[in-house]
mmCIF file of C-alpha atoms in Angstrom:
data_model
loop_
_atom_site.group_PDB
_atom_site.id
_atom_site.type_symbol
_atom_site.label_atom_id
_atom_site.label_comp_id
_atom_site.label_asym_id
_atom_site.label_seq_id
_atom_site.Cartn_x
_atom_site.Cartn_y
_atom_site.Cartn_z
ATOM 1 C CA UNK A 1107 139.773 157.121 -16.032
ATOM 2 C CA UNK A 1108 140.762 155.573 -12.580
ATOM 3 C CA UNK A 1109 138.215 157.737 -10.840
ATOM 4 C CA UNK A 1110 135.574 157.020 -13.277
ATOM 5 C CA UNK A 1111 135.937 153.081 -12.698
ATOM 6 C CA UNK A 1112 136.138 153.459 -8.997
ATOM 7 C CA UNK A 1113 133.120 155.515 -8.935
ATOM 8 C CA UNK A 1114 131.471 153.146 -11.452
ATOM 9 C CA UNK A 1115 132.586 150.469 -8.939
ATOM 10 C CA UNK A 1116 131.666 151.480 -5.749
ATOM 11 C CA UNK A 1117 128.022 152.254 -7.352
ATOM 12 C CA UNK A 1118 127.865 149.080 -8.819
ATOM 13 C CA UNK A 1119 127.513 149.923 -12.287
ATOM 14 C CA UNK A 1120 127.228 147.107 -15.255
ATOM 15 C CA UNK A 1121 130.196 147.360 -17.359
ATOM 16 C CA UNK A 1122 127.710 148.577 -19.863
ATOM 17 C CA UNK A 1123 126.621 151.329 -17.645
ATOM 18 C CA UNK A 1124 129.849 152.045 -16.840
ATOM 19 C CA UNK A 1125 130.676 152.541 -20.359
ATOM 20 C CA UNK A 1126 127.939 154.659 -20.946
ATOM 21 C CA UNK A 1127 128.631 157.076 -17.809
ATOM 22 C CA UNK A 1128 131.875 157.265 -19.037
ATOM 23 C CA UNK A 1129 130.827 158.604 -22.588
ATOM 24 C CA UNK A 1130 127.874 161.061 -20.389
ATOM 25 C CA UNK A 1131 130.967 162.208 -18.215
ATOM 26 C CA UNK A 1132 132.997 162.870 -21.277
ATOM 27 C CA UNK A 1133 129.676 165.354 -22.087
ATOM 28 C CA UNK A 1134 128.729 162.830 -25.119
ATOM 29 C CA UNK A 1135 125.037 163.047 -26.579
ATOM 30 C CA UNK A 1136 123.083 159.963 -26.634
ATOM 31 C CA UNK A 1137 122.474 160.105 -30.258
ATOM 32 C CA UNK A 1138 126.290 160.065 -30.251
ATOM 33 C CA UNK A 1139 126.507 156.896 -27.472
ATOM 34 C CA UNK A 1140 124.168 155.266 -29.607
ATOM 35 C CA UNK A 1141 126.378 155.622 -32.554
ATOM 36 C CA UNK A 1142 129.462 155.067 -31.342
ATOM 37 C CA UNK A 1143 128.162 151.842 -29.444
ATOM 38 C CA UNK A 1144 125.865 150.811 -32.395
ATOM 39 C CA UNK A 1145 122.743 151.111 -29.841
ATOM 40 C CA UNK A 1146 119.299 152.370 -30.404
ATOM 41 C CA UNK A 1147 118.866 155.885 -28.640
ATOM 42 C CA UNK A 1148 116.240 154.385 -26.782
ATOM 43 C CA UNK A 1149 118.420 151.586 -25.380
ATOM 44 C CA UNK A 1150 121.363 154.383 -24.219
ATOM 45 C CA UNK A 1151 118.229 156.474 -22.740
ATOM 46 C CA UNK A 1152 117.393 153.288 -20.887
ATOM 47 C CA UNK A 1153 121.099 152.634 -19.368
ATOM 48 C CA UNK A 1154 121.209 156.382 -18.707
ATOM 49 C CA UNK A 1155 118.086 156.618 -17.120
ATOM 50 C CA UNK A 1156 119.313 153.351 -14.424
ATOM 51 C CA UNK A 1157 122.554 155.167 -14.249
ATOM 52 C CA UNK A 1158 121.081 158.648 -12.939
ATOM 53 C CA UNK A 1159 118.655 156.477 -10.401
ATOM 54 C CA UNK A 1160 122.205 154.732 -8.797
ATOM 55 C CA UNK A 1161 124.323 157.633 -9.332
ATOM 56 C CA UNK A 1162 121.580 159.537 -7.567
ATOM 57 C CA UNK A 1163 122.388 162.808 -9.412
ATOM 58 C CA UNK A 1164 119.615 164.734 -11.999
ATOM 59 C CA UNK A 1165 122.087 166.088 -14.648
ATOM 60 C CA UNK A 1166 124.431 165.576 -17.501
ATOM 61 C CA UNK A 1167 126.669 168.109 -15.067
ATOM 62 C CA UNK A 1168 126.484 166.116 -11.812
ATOM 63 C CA UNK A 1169 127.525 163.328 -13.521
ATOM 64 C CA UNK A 1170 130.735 165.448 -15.018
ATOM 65 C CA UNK A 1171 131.039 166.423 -11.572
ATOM 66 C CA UNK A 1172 131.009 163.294 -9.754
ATOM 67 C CA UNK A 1173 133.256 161.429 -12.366
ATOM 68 C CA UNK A 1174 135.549 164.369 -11.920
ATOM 69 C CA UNK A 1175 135.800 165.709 -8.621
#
């Protein structure tokens, strides 16, 4: 979890976002974000969609990667 907050950190990720990521890194769904954070799919899509643009990565996987490397 260390890694995953310095990495949400040093891209300067909202603490939402950096929720989020950790839940995407963790290889959740965002049906099951939106659940488990009591969001609409459309708002995790949103935050997901602004995390992949900072993160600069394309994929569920790169994400994974990144947060786990």
């Amino acid at each position: 979890k260390a890694k995953c907050l310095s990495v949400a950190q040093t891209y300067q990720l909202s603490p939402r976002e950096t929720e989020i990521a950790l839940l995407i890194a963790q290889g959740r769904s965002k049906a099951y974000i939106a659940d488990a954070l009591c969001l609409s799919e459309n708002t995790v899509r949103t935050h997901a969609k602004n995390i992949y643009a900072k993160l600069g990565v394309h994929s569920k996987q790169e994400i994974i990667d990144l947060f786990t490397a």
